[in-house]
Coordinates of C-alpha atoms in Angstrom, one line a residue:
X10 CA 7.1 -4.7 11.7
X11 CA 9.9 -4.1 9.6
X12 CA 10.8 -1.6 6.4
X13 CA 13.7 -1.9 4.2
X14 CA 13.9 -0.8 0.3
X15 CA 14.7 3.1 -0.7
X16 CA 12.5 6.5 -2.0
X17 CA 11.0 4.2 -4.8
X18 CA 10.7 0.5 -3.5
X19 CA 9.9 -0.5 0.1
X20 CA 9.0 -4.2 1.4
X21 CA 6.9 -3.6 4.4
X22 CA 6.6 -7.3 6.7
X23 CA 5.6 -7.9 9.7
X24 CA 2.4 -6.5 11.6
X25 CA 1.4 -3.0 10.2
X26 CA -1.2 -2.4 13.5
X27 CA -1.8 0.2 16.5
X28 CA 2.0 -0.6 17.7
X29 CA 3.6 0.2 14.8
X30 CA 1.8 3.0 12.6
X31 CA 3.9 5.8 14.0
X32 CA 7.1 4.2 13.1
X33 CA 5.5 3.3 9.6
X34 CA 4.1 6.8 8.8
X35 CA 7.5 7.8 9.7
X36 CA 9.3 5.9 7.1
X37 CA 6.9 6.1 4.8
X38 CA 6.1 9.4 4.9
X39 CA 10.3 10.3 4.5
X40 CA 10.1 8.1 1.5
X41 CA 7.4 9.9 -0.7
X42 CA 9.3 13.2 0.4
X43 CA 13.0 11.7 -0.6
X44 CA 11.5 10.9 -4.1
X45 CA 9.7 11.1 -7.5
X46 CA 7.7 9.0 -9.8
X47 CA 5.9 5.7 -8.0
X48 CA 6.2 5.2 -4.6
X49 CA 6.2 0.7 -4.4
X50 CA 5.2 -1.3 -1.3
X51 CA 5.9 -4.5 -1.8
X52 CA 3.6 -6.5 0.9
X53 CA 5.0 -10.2 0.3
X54 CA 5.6 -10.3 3.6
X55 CA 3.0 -8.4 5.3
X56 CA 1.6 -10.4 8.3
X57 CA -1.7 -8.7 8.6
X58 CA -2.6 -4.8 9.5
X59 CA -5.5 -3.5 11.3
X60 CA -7.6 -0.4 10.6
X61 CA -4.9 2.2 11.9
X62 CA -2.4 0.5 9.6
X63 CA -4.8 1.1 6.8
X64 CA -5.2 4.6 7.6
X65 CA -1.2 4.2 7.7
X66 CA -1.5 3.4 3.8
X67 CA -4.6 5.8 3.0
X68 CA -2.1 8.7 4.9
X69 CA 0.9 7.9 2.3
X70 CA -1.4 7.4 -0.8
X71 CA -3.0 11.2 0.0
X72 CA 0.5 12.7 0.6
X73 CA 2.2 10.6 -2.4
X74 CA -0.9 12.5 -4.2
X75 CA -0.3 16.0 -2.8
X76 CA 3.9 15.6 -3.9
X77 CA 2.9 14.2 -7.5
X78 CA 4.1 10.8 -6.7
X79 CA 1.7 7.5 -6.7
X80 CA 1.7 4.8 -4.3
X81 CA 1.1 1.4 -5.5
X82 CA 0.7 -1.3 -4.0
X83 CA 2.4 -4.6 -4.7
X84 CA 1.8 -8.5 -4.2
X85 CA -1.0 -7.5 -1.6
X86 CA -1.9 -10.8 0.4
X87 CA -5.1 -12.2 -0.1
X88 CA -6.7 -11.5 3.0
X89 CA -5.7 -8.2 3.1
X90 CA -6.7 -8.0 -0.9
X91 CA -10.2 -9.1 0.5
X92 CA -10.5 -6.3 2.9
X93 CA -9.5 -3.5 0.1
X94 CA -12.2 -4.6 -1.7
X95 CA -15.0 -5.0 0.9
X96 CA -13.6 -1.5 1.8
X97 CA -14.0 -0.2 -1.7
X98 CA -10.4 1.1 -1.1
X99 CA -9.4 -1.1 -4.4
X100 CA -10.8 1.5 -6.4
X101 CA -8.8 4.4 -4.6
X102 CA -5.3 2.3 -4.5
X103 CA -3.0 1.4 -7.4
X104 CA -2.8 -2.5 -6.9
X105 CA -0.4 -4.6 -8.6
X106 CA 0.7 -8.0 -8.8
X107 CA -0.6 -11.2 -6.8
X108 CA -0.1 -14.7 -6.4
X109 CA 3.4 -15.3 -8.0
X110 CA 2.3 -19.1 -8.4
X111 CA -0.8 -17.9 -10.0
X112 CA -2.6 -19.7 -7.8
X113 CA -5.1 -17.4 -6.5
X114 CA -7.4 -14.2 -7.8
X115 CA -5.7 -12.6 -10.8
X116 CA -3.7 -10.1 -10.3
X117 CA -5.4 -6.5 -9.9
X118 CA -4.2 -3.0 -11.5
X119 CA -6.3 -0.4 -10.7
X120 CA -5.3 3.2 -11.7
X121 CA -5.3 5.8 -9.2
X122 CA -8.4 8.0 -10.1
X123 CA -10.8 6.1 -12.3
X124 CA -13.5 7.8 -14.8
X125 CA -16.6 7.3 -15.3
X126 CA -17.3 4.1 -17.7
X127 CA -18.4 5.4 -21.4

């Protein structure tokens, strides 16, 4: 797994999993403290993560919340797209961006706390 970007932008690749959660929280975690406004992962080149690297991601979305910040999420792969929504997690996450060929699902924005429909 690798991280590179800043407080603001960060392009997380690689395997987000068991091995490397610590050292992700880590960075991550130093991130949302080092800044303000949104807090952008750009997954473009995410491999795959497993359930402690979503937890990784649910971890930084909370504290992002608890410093005033937001954490959105950016060109999510599809496969891992498919999971936040058979998790329901698409409704909790800001999601951005998709396919850049446009060749797949269009892209989704979801605000971080949605109301009730009128």
């Amino acid at each position: 797994m690798h991280i590179r970007g800043d407080h603001a932008e960060l392009v997380v690749g690689g395997r987000l999993d068991v091995r490397s959660a610590a050292d992700a929280r880590t960075v991550l975690h130093t991130a949302v403290d080092s800044g303000e406004g949104d807090l952008v992962l750009d997954l473009a080149e995410l491999d795959s993560w497993d359930a402690t690297g979503l937890g990784v991601i649910m971890g930084v979305h909370r504290r992002a919340g608890r410093c005033g910040r937001r954490l959105v999420l950016r060109d999510v792969p599809p496969q891992m797209q498919r999971l936040l929504v058979a998790t329901r997690l698409h409704r909790i996450l800001a999601i951005e961006g998709g396919d850049p060929a446009g060749g797949g699902a269009p892209p989704v924005t979801t605000p971080a706390h949605e109301g009730p429909a009128p």
